[in-house]
Every structure is written in C-alpha cells, then in structure tokens.
Coordinates of C-alpha atoms in Angstrom, one line a residue:
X1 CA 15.8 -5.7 23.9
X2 CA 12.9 -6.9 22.4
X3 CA 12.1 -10.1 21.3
X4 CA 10.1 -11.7 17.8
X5 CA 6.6 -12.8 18.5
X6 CA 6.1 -16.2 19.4
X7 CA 9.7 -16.4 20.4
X8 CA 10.9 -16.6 24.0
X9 CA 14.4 -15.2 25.6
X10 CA 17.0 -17.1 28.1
X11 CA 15.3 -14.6 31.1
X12 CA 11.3 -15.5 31.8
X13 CA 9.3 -12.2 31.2
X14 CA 6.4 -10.5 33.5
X15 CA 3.4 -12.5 32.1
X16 CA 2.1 -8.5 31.0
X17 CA 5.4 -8.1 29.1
X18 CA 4.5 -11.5 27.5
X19 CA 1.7 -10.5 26.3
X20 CA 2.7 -8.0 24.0
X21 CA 4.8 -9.5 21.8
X22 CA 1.9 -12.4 21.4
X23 CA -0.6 -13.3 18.6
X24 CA -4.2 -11.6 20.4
X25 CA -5.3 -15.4 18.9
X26 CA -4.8 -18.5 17.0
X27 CA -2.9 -17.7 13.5
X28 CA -5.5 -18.1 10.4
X29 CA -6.2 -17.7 7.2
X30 CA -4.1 -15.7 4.1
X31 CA -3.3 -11.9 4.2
X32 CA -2.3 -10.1 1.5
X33 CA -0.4 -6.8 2.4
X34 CA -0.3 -4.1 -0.4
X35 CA 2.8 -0.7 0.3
X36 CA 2.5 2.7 -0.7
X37 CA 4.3 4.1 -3.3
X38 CA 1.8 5.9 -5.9
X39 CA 1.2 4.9 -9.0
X40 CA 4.7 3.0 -9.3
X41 CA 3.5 0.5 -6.3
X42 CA -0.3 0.3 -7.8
X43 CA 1.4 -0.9 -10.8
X44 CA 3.9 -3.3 -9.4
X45 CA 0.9 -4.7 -7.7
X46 CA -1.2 -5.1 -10.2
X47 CA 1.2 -7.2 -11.9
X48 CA 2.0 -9.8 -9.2
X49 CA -1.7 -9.8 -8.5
X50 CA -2.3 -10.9 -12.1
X51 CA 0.2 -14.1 -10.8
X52 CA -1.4 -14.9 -8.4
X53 CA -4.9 -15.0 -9.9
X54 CA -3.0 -17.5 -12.7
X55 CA -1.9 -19.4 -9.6
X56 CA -5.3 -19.5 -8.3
X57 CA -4.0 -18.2 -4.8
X58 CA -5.7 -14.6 -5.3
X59 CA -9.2 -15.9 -4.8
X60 CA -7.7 -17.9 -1.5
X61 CA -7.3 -13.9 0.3
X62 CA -9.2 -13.6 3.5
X63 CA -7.5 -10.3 3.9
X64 CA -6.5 -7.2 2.1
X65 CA -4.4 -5.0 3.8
X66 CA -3.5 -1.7 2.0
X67 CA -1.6 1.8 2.0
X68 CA -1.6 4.6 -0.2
X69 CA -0.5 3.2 -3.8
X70 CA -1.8 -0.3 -2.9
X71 CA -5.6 1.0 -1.5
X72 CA -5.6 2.6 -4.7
X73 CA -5.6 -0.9 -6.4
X74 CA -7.5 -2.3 -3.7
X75 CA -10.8 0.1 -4.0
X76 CA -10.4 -0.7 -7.8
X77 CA -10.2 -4.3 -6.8
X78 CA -13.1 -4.4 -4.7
X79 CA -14.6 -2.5 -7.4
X80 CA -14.3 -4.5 -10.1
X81 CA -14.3 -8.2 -9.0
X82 CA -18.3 -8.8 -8.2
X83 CA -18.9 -11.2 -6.8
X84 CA -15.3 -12.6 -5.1
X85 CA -14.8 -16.1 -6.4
X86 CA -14.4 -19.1 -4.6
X87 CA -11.2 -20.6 -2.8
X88 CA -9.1 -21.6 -5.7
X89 CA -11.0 -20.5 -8.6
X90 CA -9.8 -17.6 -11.3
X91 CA -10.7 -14.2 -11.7
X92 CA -11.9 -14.3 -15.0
X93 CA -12.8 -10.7 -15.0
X94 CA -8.9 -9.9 -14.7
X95 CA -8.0 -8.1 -18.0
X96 CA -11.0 -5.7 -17.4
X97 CA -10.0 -4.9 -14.2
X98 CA -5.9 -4.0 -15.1
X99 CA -7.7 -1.6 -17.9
X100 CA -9.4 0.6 -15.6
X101 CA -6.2 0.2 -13.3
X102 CA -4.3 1.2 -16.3
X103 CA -7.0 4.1 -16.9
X104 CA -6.8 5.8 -13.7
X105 CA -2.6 5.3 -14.0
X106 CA -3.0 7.5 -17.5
X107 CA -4.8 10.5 -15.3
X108 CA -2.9 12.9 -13.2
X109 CA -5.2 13.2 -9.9
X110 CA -2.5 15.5 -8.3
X111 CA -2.2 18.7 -9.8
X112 CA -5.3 20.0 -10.6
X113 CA -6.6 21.1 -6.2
X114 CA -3.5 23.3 -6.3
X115 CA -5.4 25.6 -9.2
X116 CA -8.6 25.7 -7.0
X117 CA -6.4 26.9 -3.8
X118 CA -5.1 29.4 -5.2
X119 CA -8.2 31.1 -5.8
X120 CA -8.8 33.8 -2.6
X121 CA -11.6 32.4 -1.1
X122 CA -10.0 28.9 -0.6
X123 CA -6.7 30.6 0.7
X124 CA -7.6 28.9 4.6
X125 CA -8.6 26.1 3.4
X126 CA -5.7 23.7 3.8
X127 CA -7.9 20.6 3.2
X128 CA -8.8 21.2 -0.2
X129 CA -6.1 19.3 -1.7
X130 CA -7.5 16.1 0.1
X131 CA -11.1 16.4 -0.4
X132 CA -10.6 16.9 -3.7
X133 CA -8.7 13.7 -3.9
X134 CA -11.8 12.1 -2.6
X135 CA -13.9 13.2 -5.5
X136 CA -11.5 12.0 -7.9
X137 CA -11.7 8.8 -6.1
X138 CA -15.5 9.0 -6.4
X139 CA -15.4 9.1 -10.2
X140 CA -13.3 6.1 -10.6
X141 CA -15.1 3.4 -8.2
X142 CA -18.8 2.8 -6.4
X143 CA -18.2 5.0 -3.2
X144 CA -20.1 3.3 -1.3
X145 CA -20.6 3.3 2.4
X146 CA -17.8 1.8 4.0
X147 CA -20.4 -0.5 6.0
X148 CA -21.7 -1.8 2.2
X149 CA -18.2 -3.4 1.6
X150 CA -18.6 -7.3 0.9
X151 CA -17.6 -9.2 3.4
X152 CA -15.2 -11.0 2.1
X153 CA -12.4 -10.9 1.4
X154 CA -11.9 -8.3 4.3
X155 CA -10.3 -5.3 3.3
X156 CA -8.4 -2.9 5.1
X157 CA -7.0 0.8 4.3
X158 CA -4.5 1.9 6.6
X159 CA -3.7 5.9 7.0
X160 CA -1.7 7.5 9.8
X161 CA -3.1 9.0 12.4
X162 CA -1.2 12.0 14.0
X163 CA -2.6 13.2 17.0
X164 CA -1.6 9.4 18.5
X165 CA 1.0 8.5 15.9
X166 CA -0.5 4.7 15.0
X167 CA -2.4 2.9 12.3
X168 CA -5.5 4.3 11.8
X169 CA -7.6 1.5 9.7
X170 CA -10.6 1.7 8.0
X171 CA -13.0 -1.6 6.9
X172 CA -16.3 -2.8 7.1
X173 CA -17.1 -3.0 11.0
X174 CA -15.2 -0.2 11.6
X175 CA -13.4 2.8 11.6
X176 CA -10.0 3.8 14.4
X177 CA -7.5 2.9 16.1
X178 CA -6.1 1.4 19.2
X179 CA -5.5 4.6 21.0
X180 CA -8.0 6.6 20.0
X181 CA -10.9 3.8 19.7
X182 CA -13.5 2.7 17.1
X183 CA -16.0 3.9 15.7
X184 CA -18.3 0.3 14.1
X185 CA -19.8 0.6 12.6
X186 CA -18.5 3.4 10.3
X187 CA -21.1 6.4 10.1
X188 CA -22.4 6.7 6.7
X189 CA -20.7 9.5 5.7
X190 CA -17.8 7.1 6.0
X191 CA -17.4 6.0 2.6
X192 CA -14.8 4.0 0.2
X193 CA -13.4 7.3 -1.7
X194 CA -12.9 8.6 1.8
X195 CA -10.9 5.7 3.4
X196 CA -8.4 5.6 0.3
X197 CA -7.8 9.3 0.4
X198 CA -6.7 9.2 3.9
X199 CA -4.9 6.3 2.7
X200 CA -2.9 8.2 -0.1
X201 CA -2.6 11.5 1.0
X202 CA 1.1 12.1 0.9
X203 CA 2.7 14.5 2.3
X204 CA 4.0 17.2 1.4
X205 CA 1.4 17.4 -1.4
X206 CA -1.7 16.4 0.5
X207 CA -2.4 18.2 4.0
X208 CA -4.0 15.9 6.0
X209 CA -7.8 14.6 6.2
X210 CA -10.2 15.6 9.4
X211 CA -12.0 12.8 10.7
X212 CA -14.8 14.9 12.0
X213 CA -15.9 12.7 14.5
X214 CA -17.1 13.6 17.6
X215 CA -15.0 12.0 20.8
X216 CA -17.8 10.0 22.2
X217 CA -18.5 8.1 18.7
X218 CA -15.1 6.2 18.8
X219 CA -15.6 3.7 22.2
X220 CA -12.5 2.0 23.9
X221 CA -9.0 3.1 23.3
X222 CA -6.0 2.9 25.6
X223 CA -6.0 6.6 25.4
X224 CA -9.8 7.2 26.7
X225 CA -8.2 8.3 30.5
X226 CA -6.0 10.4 29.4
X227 CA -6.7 14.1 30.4
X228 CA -6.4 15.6 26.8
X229 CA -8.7 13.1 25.1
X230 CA -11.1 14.9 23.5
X231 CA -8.9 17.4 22.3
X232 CA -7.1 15.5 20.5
X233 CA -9.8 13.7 18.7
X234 CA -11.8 16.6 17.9
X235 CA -8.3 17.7 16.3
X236 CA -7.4 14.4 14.8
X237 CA -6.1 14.4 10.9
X238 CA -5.2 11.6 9.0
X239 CA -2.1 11.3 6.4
X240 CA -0.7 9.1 4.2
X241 CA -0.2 4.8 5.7
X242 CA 3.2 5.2 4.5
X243 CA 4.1 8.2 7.1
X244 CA 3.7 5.1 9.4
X245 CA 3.8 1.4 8.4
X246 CA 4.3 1.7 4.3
X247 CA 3.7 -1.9 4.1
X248 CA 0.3 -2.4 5.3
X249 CA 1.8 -5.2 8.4
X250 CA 0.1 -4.2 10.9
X251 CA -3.5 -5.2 10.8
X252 CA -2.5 -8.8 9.5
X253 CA 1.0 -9.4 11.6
X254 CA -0.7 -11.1 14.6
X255 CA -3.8 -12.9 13.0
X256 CA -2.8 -14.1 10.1
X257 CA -1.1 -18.0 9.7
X258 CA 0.0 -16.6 6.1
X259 CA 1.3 -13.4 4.6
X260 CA 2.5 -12.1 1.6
X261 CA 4.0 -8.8 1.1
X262 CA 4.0 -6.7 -2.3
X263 CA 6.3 -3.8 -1.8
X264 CA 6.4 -0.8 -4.3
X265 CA 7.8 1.7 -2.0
X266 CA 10.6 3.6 -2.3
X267 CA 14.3 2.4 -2.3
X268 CA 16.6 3.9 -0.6
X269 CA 19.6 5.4 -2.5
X270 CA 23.3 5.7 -1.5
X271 CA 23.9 10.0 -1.7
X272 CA 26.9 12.2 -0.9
X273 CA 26.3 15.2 1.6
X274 CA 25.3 18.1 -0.7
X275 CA 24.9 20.6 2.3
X276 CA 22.3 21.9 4.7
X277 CA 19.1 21.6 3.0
X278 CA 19.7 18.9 1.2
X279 CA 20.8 17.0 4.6
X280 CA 17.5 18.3 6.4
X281 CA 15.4 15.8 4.3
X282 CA 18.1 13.5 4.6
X283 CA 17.6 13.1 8.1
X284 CA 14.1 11.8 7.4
X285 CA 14.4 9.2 4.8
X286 CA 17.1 7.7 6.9
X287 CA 14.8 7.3 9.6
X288 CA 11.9 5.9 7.6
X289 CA 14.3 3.6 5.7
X290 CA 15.1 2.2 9.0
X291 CA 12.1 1.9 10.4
X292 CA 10.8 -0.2 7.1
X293 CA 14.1 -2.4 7.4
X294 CA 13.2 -2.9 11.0
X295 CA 9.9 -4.4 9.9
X296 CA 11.1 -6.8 6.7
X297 CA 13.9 -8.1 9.2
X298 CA 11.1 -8.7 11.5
X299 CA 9.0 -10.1 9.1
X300 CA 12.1 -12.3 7.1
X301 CA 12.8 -13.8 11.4
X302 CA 9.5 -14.6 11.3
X303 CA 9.0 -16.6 8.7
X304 CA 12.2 -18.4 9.5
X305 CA 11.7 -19.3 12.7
X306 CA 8.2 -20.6 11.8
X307 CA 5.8 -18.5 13.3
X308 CA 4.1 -17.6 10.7
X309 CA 4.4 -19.0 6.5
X310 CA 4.8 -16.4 4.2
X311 CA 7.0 -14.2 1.9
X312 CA 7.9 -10.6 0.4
X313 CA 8.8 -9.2 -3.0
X314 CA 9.8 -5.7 -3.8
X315 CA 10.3 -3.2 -6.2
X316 CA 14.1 -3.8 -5.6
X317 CA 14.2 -7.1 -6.1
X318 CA 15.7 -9.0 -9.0
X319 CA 15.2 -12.6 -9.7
X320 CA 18.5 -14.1 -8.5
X321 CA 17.3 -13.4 -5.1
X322 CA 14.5 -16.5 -5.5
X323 CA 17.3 -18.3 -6.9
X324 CA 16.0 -17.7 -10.9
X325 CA 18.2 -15.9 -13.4
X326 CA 17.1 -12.8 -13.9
X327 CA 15.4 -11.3 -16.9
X328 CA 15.6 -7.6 -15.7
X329 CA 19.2 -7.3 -14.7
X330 CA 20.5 -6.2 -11.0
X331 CA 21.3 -2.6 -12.8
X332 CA 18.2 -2.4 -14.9
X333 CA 16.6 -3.0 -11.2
X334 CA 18.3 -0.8 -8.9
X335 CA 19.0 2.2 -11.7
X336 CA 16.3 2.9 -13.3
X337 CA 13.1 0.2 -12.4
X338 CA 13.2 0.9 -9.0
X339 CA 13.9 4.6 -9.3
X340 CA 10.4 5.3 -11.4
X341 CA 8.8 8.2 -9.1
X342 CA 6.2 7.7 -6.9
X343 CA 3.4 9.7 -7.7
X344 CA 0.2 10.4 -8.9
X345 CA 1.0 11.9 -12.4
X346 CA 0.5 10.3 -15.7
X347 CA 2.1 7.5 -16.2
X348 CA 3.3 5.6 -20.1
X349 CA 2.2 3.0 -21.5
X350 CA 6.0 1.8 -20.9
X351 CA 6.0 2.4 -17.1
X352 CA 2.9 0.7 -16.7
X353 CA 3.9 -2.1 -19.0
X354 CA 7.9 -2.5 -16.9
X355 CA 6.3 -2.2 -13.5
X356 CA 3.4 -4.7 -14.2
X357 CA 6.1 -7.3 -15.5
X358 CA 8.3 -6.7 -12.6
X359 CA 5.8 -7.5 -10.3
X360 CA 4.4 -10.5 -12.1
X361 CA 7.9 -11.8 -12.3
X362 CA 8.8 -11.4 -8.8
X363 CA 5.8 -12.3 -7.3
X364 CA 5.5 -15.8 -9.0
X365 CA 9.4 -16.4 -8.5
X366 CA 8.7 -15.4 -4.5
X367 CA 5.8 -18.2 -4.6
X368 CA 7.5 -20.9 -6.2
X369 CA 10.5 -20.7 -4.3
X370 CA 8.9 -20.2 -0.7
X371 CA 5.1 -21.4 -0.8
X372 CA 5.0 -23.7 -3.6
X373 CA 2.1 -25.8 -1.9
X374 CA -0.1 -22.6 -2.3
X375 CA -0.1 -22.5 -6.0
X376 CA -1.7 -24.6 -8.8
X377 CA 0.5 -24.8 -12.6
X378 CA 0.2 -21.9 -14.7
X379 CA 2.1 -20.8 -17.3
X380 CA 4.6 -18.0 -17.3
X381 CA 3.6 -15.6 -19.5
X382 CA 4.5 -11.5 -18.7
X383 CA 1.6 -9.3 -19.9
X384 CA 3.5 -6.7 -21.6
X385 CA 6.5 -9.1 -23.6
X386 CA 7.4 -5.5 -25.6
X387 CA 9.0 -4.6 -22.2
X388 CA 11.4 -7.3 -21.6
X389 CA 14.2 -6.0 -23.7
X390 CA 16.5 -3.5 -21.5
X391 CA 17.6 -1.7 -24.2
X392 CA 14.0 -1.0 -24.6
X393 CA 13.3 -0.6 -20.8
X394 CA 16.0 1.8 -20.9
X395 CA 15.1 3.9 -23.9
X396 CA 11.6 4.2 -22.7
X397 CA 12.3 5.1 -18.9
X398 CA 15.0 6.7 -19.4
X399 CA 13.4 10.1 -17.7
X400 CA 11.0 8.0 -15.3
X401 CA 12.4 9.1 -12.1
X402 CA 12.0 12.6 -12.6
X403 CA 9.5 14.8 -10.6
X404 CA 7.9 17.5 -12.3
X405 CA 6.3 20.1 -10.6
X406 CA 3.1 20.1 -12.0
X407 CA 3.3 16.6 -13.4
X408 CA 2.4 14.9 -16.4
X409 CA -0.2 15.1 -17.9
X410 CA -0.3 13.7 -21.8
X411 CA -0.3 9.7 -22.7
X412 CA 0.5 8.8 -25.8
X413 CA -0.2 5.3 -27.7
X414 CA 3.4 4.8 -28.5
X415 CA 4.7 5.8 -25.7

C-alpha cells in the first residue's frame, strides 16, 4: 500500500522506495491549480479569481498550474495582467480582463474545423481539428514564444502525453516530461497558442497534437534506455490535461508549501444501466472519477496531516460545506449548476454570470474558513447580483446541460 508524502508507515522502507513519495525539496511558495472543464471551468475560475484579487492573495501566486478550461483562463491571464503586481497588491486591471474572458466564452471555437475536414483534400488529415484550435487561440492572446513568458508568476499548461501516459508540461524553461525528457528551452516554434491547445484538446472532438520534435532535442528522461525510444517520440501526440490529471496537481504537489485548487470539472452523476453502449462509456467515467477522487482524498490527507497548507473548491460544492449557509442551494448545485456542459460552444450571459458567482462564492468561503491568514478584508460583493435568485438561475439554465451537436452559436443581451 502506498503511503501520503511526508508521512511514514509502522514498517521502515528501502531508502529508494522512500524517495518516491518525498518532496524533490524544501516546500515553498503559493500554487494555484486551475481543472479542465471548458468553458464551464474557465468561468468558475474566473470568478473565484476575481476573490482572490479582492483578497489580495492573487498577486501572492508564484505558480500557475493549468489544464484545458483553466489554461484557457490562464493564457488570457497572462495576457492581460502586464506587468504582474507586487505581493499583496490588486489587479486593478480585473474588470477588463473578465470582458475578454467573457468575449472568448460568447464564441464557439469548436465547430467550425469540422467544416474544413470535410472538404476532400483534408480527408487524412486528422490534426486539423487541433491546429485550428491553435489559430483561434492566436487571435484571442499575444502568442508569443513560449520562452518570452514573464517570469513570474510561473505558469504552467499541462496536456497528456500518450505515447508514455504522464503530464506533459509546457512553461518558460521548458517543454516534456519525466519520461520522455525536456526540451529548455522551448524551440521557437513553441508558442503560447500552442501549449493551450494541447492543453484543451478534448477528446473525442480534438485528435491529438504532434509535438514534432525530433528525439535528440528532448535530453534526460527515465525512458532514454529503453529500446523503442525514439519511436515513440517521433510518434508522440498530446491530448487534453484532463485525459490525465484534470486538476493541474502535479507540477505543484511536491514543491509548493501552499495550494489552492479551483475545480470546474465534471461531476460525476448517479445513472441506471441503460444497456451495452451506454455502459461502454460508462466504464470510462467510472475510472476517471476514481482516479480524480483518488487525488482530492490525497490532497484533503495532506493538508490535514500538515504537509502542506492549502484548500479546494469545486463546481459541486455548496456553501454549507465551509460551514456558511448557502445562497445556491444543495439542489440548485448538484441539478442544474454543476450539470452546465463542458464545452467550447457559446455560452449566455446567464451561464457566464451563475458560474462566475459560484466560484466567487466558493472560493472566498474556502479561504476564510481554511487560510484566513492569507487574506486581507474585502467586501463580499458577487459580480453578477441578477443571478442570485434560483428561480432565476433556474429559468435561465434550465437547458444548460445539453450538448448540441454543432453547438451554439448566437448570444443574445438578455439572455
């Protein structure tokens, strides 16, 4: 059995064994881990993000780890906030910065590649989807070399690589992974849009991304003796950070002294057997939902047995959990907030508005009831107050959860 870091069993272990399950160094510093989940988890984040710039703990971020949904906001993060402020000051360039995340969020960026495969002479081309994603990227944010990203705070987009099956991150000094090695710095061609396409190429939707690397350019690696090496790299793809650790953990969990988690991924919902190919994708979101409550049961130990200071808020949440009465209630939460799709479609101005409150709400009630020396006195005020009524929250999202094929694509004012 295995055991937490920093925690030791009743039987002394081989001193390699030991190893393992220790911090590579001395904890430091503030992470901030963002999860996958579309536009839904963008949105969520966005909101407790505007907390914690009120609580003047944004600015205090050494790291920014991200997947999918949550690199999304990151690149527009990075984007927007020139230069980073100092430890403890506010971002007052916040309100600009949620109107371009609330832009993009208005856009469907999904749809459109599937037009452009269809046409004959992109019929073997199964990478279209995701380059196309990149260039989408490109129009929204400076894609910029991925060695021109400021130095601080760090930031971090995680996407899964599949010929080794492990986070494959992408930063400033460098691009890889632990089995296949690094690449740092990145090559030029290495650039922002890139890294959060790899990111957020989900799958089915997205095939994956080529790295097109050659073997030698990525140095180190516990994989460089084996026999198939450069095989593999030459054929290495990257997919969505979800497929793999949808809440961005991994680069911070053995560094970091504190670490705060903002999780808009999916739920997982209770659901009768409705036969054979219903079940076959069954099979699989069982598996990832235990893999994911693996890691917050991991993460939860950790913080209470003190190894590291932290804590986690998620799109299933409600209030009562930081011991506050709710203002969404526990039905409102688990019916119909936390069953908005993730996607990359157009989302209202009501989704945006409920899933920017949501995480506002939960975020500042995480804070105050587990790290309330991190944060300064600030006001509570929800950004979107037309969105705290449920009977409004209901009538508005009442169809939120459902996938259309080819998405949405109008927004209006009202809606």
């Amino acid at each position: 059995m295995s055991r937490l870091p920093g925690r030791r069993s009743s039987r002394p272990a081989e001193p390699e064994q030991e190893s393992k399950y220790l911090p590579d160094r001395r904890r430091h510093g503030l992470a901030l881990c963002l999860s996958g989940g579309g536009y839904r988890a963008a949105l969520f984040h966005l909101g407790a993000l505007r907390r914690l710039n009120e609580l003047r703990i944004l600015s205090r971020v050494e790291t920014v780890s991200s997947v999918s949904g949550g690199s999304i906001l990151a690149a527009l993060l990075l984007d927007a906030i020139r230069p980073w402020p100092q430890d403890g000051e506010r971002i007052d360039q916040f309100d600009q910065f949620a109107e371009r995340v609330h832009g993009l969020t208005r856009k469907n960026i999904r749809t459109l590649w599937a037009l452009e495969r269809a046409l004959p002479w992109n019929w073997s081309d199964s990478t279209i989807g995701v380059r196309a994603l990149a260039r989408r990227y490109r129009r929204e944010f400076d894609d910029r070399p991925l060695a021109h990203l400021p130095e601080r705070p760090r930031w971090i987009f995680c996407a899964t690589d599949m010929s080794f099956g492990v986070n494959w991150i992408s930063e400033r000094s460098r691009i890889g992974d632990y089995q296949a090695g690094y690449a740092s710095p990145p090559p030029e061609e290495w650039t922002l849009s890139r890294a959060v396409a790899a990111s957020s190429c989900f799958p089915p939707v997205f095939s994956p991304l080529p790295i097109e690397l050659n073997p030698d350019q990525l140095k180190g690696g516990l994989a460089r003796e084996h026999s198939e090496r450069d095989e593999l790299i030459n054929r290495l793809r990257l997919s969505d950070g979800g497929v793999y650790d949808n809440m961005a953990l991994e680069p911070v969990w053995k560094s970091h002294q504190t670490v705060l988690v903002s999780d808009g991924g999916a739920t997982f919902d209770f659901r009768p057997d409705r036969g054979l190919p219903s079940r076959l994708g069954r099979y699989l979101s069982v598996q990832s939902n235990q893999a994911g409550a693996v890691r917050k049961r991991w993460l939860i130990a950790n913080f209470d047995a003190k190894v590291m200071s932290g804590t986690y808020w998620g799109i299933g949440s409600n209030l009562a959990s930081y011991k506050r009465e709710n203002i969404y209630s526990d039905r409102l939460v688990d019916e119909v907030i936390s069953e908005i799709r993730t996607d990359l479609d157009c989302f209202s101005r009501a989704e945006q508005g409920v899933l920017e409150n949501h995480g506002y709400l939960l975020a500042d009630a995480a804070i105050t009831r587990h790290l309330p020396e991190l944060a300064t006195e600030a006001d509570l005020s929800p950004p979107h107050p037309d969105y705290l009524s449920e009977a409004a929250v209901e009538r508005h999202l009442a169809a939120s959860s459902r996938r259309r094929l080819l998405g949405r694509w109008r927004w209006r004012p009202g809606s």
